[in-house]
PDB file of C-alpha atoms and ligand atoms in Angstrom:
ATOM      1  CA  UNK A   1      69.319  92.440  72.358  1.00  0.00           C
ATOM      2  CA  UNK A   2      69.384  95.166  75.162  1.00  0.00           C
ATOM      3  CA  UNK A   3      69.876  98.179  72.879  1.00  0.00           C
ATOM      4  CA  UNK A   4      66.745 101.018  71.313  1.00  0.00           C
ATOM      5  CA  UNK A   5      67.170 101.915  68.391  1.00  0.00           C
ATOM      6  CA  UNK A   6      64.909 104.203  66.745  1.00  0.00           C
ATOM      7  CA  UNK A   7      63.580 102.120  63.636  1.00  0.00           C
ATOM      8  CA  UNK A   8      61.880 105.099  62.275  1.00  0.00           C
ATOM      9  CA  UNK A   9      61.944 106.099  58.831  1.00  0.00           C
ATOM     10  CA  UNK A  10      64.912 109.129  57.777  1.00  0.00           C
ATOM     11  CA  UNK A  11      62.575 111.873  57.642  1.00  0.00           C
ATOM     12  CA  UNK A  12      61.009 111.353  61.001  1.00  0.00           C
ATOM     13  CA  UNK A  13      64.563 110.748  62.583  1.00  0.00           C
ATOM     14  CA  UNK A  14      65.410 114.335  60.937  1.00  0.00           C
ATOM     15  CA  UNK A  15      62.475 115.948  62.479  1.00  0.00           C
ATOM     16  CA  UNK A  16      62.785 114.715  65.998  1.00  0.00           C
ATOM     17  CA  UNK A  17      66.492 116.262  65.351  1.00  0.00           C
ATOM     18  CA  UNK A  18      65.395 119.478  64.277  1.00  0.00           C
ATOM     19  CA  UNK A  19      62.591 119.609  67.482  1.00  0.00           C
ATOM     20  CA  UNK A  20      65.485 119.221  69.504  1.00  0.00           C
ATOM     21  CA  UNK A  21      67.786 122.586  68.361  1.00  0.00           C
ATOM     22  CA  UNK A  22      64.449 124.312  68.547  1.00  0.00           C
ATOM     23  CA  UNK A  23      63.209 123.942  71.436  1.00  0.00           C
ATOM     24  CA  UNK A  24      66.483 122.823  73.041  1.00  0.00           C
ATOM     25  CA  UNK A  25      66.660 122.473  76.818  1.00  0.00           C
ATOM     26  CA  UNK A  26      69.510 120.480  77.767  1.00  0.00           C
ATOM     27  CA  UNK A  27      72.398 118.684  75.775  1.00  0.00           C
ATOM     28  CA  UNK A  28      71.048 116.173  72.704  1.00  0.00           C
ATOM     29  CA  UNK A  29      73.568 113.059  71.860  1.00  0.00           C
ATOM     30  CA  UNK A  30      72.766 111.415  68.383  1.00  0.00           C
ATOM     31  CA  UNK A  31      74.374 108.109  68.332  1.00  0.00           C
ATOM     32  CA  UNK A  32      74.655 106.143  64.729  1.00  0.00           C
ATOM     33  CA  UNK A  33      75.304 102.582  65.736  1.00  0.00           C
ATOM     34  CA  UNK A  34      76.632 100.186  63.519  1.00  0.00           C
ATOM     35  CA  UNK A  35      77.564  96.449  64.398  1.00  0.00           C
ATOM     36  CA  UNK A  36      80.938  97.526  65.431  1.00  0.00           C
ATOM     37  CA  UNK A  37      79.756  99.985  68.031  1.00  0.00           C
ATOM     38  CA  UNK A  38      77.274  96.992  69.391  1.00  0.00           C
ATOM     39  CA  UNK A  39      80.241  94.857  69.703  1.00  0.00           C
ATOM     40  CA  UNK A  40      81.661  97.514  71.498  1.00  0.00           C
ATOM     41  CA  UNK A  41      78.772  98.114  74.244  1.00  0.00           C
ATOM     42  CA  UNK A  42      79.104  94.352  74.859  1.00  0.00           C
ATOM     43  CA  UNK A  43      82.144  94.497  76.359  1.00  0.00           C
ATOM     44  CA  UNK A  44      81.902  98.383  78.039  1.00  0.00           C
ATOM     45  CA  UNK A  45      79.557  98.601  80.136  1.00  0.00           C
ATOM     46  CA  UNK A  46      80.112 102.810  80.353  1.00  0.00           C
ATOM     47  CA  UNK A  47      79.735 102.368  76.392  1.00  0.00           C
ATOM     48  CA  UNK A  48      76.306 100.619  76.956  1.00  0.00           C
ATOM     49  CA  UNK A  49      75.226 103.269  79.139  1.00  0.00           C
ATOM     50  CA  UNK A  50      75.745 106.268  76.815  1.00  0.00           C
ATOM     51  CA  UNK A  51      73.935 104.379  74.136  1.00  0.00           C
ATOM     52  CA  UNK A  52      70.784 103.733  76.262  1.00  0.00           C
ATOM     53  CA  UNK A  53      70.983 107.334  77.577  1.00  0.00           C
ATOM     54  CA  UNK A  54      71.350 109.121  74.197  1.00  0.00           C
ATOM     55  CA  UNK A  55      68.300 111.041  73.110  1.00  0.00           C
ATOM     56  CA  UNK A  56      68.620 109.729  68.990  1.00  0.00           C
ATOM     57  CA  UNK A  57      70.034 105.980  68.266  1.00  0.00           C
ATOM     58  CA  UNK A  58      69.829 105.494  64.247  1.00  0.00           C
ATOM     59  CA  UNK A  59      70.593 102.493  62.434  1.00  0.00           C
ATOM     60  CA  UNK A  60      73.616 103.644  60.738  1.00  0.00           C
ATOM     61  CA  UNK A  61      75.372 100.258  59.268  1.00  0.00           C
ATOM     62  CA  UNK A  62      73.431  98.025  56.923  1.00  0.00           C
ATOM     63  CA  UNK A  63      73.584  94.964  59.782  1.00  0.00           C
ATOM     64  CA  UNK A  64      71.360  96.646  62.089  1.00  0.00           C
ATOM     65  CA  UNK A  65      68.934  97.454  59.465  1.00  0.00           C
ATOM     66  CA  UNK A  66      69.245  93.777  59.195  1.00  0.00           C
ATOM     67  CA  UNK A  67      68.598  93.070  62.521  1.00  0.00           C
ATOM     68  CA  UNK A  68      65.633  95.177  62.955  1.00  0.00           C
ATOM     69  CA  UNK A  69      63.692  93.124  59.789  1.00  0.00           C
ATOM     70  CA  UNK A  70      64.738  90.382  61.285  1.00  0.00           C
ATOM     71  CA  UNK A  71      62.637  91.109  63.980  1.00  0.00           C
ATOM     72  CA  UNK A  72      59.568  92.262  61.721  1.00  0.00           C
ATOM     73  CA  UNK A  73      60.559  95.983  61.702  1.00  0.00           C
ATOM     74  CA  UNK A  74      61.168  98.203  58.492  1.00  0.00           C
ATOM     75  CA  UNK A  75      63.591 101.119  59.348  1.00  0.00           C
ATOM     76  CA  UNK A  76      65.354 103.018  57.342  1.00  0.00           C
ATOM     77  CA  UNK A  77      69.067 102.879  57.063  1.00  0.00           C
ATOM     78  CA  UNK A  78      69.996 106.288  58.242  1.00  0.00           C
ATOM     79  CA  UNK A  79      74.074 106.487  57.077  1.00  0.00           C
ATOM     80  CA  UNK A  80      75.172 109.416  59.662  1.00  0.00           C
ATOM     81  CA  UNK A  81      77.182 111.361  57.033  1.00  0.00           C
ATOM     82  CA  UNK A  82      73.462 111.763  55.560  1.00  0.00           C
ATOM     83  CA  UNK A  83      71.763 112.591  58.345  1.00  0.00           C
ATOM     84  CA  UNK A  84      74.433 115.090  59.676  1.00  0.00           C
ATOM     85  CA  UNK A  85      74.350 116.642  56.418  1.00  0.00           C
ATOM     86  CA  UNK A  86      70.546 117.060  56.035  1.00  0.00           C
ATOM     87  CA  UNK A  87      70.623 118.983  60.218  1.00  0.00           C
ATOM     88  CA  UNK A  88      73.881 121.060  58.430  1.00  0.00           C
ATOM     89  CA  UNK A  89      71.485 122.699  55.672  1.00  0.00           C
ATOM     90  CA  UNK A  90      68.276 122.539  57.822  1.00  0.00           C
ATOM     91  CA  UNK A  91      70.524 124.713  60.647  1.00  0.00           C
ATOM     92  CA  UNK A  92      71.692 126.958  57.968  1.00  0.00           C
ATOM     93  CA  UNK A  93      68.252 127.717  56.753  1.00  0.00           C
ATOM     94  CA  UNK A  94      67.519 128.301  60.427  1.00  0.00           C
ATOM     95  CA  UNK A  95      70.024 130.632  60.928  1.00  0.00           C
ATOM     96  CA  UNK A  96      71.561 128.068  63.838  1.00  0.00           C
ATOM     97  CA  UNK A  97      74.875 127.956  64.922  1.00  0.00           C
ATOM     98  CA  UNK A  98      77.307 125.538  64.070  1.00  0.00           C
ATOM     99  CA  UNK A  99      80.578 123.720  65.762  1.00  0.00           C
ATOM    100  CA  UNK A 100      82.440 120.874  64.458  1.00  0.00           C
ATOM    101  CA  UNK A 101      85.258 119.273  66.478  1.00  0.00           C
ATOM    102  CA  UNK A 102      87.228 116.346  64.990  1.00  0.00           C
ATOM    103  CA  UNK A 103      90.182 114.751  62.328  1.00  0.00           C
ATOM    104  CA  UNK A 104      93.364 116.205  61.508  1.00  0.00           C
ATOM    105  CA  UNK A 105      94.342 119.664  61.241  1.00  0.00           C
ATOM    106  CA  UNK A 106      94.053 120.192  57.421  1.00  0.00           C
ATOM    107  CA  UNK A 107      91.363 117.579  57.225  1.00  0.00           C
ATOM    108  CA  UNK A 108      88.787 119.828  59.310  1.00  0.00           C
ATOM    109  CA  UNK A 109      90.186 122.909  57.337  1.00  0.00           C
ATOM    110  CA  UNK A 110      89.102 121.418  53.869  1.00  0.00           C
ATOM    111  CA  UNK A 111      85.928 120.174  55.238  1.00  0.00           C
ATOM    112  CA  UNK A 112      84.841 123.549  56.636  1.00  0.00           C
ATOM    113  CA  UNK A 113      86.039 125.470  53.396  1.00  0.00           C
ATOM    114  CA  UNK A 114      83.787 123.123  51.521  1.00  0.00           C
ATOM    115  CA  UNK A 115      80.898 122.839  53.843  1.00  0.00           C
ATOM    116  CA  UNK A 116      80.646 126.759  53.803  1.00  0.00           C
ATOM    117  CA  UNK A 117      80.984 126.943  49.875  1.00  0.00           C
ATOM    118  CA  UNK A 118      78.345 124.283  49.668  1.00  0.00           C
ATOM    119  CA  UNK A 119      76.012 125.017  51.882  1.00  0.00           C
ATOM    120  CA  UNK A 120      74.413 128.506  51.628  1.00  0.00           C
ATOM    121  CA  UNK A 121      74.163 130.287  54.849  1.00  0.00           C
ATOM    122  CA  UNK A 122      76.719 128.024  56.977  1.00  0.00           C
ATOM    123  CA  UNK A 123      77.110 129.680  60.174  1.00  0.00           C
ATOM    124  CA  UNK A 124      80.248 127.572  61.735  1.00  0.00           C
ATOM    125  CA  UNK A 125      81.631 129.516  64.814  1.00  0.00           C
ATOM    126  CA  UNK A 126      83.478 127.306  65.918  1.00  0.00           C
ATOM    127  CA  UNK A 127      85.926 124.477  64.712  1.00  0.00           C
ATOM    128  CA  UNK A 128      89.259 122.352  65.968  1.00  0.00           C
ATOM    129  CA  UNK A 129      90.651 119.663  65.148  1.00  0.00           C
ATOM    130  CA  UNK A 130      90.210 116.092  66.920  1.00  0.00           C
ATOM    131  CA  UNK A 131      93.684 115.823  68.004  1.00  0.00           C
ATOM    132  CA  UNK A 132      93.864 117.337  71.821  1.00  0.00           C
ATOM    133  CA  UNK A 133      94.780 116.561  75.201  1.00  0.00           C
ATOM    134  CA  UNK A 134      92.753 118.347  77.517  1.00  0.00           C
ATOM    135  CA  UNK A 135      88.755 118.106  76.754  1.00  0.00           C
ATOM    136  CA  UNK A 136      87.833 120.700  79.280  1.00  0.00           C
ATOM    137  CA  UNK A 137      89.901 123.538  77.016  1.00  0.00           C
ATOM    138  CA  UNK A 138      87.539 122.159  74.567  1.00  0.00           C
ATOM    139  CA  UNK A 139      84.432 122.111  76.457  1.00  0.00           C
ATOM    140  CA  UNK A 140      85.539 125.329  77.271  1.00  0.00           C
ATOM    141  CA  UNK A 141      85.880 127.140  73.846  1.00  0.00           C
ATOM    142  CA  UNK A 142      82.413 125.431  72.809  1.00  0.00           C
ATOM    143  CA  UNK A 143      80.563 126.949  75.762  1.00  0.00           C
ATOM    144  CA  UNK A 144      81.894 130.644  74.596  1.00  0.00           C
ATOM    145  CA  UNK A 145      81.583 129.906  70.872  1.00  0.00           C
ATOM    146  CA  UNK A 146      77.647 128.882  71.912  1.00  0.00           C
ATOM    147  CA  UNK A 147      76.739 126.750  69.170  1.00  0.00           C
ATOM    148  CA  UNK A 148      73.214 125.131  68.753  1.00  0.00           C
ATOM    149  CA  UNK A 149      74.807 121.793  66.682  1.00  0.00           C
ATOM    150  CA  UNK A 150      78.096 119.786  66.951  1.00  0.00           C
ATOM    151  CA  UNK A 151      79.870 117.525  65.414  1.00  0.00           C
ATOM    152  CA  UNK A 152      82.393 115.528  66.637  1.00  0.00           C
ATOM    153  CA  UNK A 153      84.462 112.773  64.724  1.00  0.00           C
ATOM    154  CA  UNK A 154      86.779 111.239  67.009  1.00  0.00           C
ATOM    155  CA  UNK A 155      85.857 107.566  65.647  1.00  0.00           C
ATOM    156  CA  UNK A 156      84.025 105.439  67.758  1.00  0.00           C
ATOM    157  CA  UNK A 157      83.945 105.122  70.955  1.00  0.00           C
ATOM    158  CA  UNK A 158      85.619 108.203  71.461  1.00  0.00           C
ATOM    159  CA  UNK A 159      83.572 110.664  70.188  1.00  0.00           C
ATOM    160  CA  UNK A 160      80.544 109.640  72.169  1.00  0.00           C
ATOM    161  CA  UNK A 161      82.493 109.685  75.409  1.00  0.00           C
ATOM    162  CA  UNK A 162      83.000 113.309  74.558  1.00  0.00           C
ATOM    163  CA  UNK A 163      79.422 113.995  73.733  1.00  0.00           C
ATOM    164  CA  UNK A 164      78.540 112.178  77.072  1.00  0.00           C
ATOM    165  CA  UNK A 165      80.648 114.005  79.068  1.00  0.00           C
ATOM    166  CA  UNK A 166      79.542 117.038  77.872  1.00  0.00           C
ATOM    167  CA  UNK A 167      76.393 117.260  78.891  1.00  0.00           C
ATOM    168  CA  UNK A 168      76.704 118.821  82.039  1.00  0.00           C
ATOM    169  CA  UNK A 169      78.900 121.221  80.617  1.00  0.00           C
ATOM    170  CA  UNK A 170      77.492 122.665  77.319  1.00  0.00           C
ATOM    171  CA  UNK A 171      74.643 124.966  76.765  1.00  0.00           C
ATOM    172  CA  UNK A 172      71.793 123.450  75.144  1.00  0.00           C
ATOM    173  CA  UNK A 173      72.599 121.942  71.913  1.00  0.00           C
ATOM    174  CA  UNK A 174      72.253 118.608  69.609  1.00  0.00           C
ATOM    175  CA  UNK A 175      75.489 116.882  69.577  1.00  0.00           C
ATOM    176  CA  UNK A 176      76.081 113.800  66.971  1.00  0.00           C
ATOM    177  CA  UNK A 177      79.271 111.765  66.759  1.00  0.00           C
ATOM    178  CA  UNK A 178      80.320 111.585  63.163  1.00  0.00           C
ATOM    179  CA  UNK A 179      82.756 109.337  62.431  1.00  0.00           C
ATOM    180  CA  UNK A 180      84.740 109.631  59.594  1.00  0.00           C
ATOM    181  CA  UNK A 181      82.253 112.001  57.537  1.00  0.00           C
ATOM    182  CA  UNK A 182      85.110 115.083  57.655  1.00  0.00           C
ATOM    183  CA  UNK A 183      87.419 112.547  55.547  1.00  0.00           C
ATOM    184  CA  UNK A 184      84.692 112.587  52.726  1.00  0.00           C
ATOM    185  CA  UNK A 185      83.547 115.894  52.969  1.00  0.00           C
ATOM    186  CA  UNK A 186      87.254 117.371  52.410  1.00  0.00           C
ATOM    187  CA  UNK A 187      87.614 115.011  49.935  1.00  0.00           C
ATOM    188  CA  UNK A 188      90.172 113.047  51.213  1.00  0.00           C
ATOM    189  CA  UNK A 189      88.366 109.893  51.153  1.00  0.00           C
ATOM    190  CA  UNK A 190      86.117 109.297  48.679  1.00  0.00           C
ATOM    191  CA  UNK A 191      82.372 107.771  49.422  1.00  0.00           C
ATOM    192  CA  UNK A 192      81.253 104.812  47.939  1.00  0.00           C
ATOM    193  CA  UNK A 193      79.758 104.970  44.913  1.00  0.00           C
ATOM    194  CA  UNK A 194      75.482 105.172  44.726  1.00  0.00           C
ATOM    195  CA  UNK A 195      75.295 101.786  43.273  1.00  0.00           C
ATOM    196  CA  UNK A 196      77.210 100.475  46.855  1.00  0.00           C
ATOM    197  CA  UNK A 197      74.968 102.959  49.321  1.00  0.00           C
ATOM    198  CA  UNK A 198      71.698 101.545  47.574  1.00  0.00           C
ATOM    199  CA  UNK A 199      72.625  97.961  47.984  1.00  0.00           C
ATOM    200  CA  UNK A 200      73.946  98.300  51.720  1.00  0.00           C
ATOM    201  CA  UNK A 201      77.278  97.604  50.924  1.00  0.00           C
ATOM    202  CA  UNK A 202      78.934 100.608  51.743  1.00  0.00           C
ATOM    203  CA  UNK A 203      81.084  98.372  53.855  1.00  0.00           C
ATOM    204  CA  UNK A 204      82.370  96.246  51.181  1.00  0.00           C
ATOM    205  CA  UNK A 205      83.539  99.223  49.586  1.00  0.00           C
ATOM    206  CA  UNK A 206      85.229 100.991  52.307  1.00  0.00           C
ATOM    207  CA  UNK A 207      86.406  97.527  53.359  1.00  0.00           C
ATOM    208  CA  UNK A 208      88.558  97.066  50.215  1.00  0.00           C
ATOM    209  CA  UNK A 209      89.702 100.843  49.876  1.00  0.00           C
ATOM    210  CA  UNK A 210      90.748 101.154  53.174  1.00  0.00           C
ATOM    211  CA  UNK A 211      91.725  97.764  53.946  1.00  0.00           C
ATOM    212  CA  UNK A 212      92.830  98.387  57.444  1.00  0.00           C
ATOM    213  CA  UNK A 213      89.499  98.774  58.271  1.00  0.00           C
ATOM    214  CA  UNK A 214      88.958  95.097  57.070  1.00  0.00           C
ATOM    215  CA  UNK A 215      90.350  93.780  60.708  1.00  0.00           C
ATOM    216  CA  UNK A 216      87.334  95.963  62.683  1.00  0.00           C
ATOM    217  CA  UNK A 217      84.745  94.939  60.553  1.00  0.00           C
ATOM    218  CA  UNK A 218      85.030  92.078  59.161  1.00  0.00           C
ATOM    219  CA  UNK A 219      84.521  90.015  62.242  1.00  0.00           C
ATOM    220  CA  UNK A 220      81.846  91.968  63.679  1.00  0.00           C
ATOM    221  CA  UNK A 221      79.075  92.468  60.874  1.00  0.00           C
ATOM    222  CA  UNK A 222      78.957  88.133  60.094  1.00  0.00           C
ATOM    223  CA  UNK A 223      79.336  87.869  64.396  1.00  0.00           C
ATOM    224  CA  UNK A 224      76.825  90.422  64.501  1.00  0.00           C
ATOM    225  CA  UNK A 225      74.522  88.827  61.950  1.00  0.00           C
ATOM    226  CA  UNK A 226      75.063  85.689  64.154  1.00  0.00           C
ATOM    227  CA  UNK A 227      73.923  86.518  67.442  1.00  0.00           C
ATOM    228  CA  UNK A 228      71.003  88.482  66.007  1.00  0.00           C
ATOM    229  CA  UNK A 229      69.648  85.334  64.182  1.00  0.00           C
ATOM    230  CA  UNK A 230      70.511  83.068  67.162  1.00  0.00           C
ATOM    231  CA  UNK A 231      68.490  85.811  69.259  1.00  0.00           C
ATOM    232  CA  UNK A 232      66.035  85.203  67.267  1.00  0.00           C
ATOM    233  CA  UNK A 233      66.196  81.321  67.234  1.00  0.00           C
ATOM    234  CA  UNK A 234      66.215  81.020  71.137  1.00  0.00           C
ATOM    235  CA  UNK A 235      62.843  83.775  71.568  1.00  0.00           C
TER     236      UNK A 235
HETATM  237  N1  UDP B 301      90.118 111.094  65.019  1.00  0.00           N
HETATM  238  C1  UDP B 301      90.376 112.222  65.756  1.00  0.00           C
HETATM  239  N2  UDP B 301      91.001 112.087  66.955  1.00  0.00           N
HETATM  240  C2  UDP B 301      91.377 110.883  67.452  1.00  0.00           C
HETATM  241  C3  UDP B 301      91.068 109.722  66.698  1.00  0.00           C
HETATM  242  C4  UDP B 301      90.436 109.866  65.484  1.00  0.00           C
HETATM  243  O1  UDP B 301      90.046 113.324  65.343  1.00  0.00           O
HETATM  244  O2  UDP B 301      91.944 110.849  68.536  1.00  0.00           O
HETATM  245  C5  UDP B 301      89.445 111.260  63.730  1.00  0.00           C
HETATM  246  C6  UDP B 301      90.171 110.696  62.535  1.00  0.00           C
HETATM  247  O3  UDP B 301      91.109 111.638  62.056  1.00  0.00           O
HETATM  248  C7  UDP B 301      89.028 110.455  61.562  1.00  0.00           C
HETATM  249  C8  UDP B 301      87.854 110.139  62.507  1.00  0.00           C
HETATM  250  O4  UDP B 301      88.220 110.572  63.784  1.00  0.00           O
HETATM  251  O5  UDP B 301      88.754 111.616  60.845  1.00  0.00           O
HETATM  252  C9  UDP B 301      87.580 108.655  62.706  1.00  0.00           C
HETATM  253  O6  UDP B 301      87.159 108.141  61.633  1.00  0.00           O
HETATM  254  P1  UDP B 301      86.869 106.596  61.476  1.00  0.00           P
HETATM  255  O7  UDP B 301      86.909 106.408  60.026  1.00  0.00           O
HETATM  256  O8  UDP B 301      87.716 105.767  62.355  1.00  0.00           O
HETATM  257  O9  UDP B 301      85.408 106.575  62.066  1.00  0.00           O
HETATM  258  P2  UDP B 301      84.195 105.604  61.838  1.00  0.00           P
HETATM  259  O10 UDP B 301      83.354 106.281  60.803  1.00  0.00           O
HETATM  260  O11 UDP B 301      84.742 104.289  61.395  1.00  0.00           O
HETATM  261  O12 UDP B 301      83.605 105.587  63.220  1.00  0.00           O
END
């Protein structure tokens, strides 16, 4: 449907990550694409562009999974709150520096206090909140702080506009857009239970605890389900 994804299995996807922080030459994006974000290149060209230009594209939601068996191909689900947090403890094992840019003030505050008591070895120079006017003060504060992974939850598309555009900017690093991952890990929102990750239907839950989430994706998982079976149908 006009969009790689990388249908590998999680541990591969992990690996190719950590290649990339060691033996970084050049900026990494790591996009996690879910049906809402393919809706979204549909109708953004620029969008469409980042995604076909980013380095790492894992199946994230449980509708591209779907997609991909649907056209005879067995990937892993790869929920980016996972993955992210597998790179965090595989960088501080590696002694690699860390940034994180993204949610509210006291949000990113929790999250960092947590992420540093739970992870041994957490090397976080730099962190700020997701709430900012000028990106290049940003940019900016990154390049000094010289970090070798980043993080950035600005929701989607935002986030990987910021990645994108800093490519030309930052010193060699991996960059992955993370959603709403700092919610959970400062325990502001709580993750869906195992029994709701293991079936796929982390959305259903997240769906009827946040409900205003129910307008974004609601109609594009069944839509998206749609046009990947019709794909199918008219091959
Ligand atoms: N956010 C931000 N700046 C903005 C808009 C959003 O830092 O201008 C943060 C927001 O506080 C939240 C995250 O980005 O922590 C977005 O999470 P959401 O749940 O929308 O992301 P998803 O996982 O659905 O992409």
């Amino acid at each position: 449907m006009g969009i790689n994804i990388d249908g590998d299995n999680f541990l591969r996807s992990l690996d190719k990550a950590f290649g990339y922080i060691n033996n970084s030459d050049k900026v990494y994006q790591v996009v996690t694409i879910n049906p809402e974000m393919y809706a979204q290149a549909e109708i953004d060209s620029n969008f469409k562009k980042i995604i076909d230009e980013a380095e790492i594209v894992v199946p994230d939601g449980i509708g591209i999974k779907i997609a991909l068996k649907l056209k005879g191909q067995n990937a892993d689900r790869i929920p980016g709150i996972d993955y992210a947090r597998r790179i965090l403890e595989w960088c501080a094992k590696n002694n690699k520096p860390i940034a994180i840019v993204g949610s509210k003030e006291e949000v990113i505050t929790k999250a960092v206090n947590n992420l540093k008591k739970e992870i041994e070895g957490l090397n976080i120079v730099y962190y700020h909140n997701g709430y900012f006017d000028n990106n290049d003060k940003i940019y900016e504060e990154l390049k000094q702080a010289n970090p070798r992974l980043v993080l950035v939850a600005l929701g989607s598309p935002k986030q990987e506009y910021f990645i994108y555009n800093a490519k030309n900017i930052l010193p060699p690093c991996l960059m992955i857009g993370i959603g709403g991952s700092l919610d959970v890990w400062s325990g502001e929102v709580k993750r869906a239970p195992q029994i709701y990750q293991k079936l796929g239907l982390e959305w259903l839950y997240r769906t009827v605890t946040q409900p205003e989430r129910f307008k974004r994706i609601f109609p594009a998982l069944p839509l998206f389900l749609w046009k990947v079976i019709k794909y199918k149908e008219d091959k």
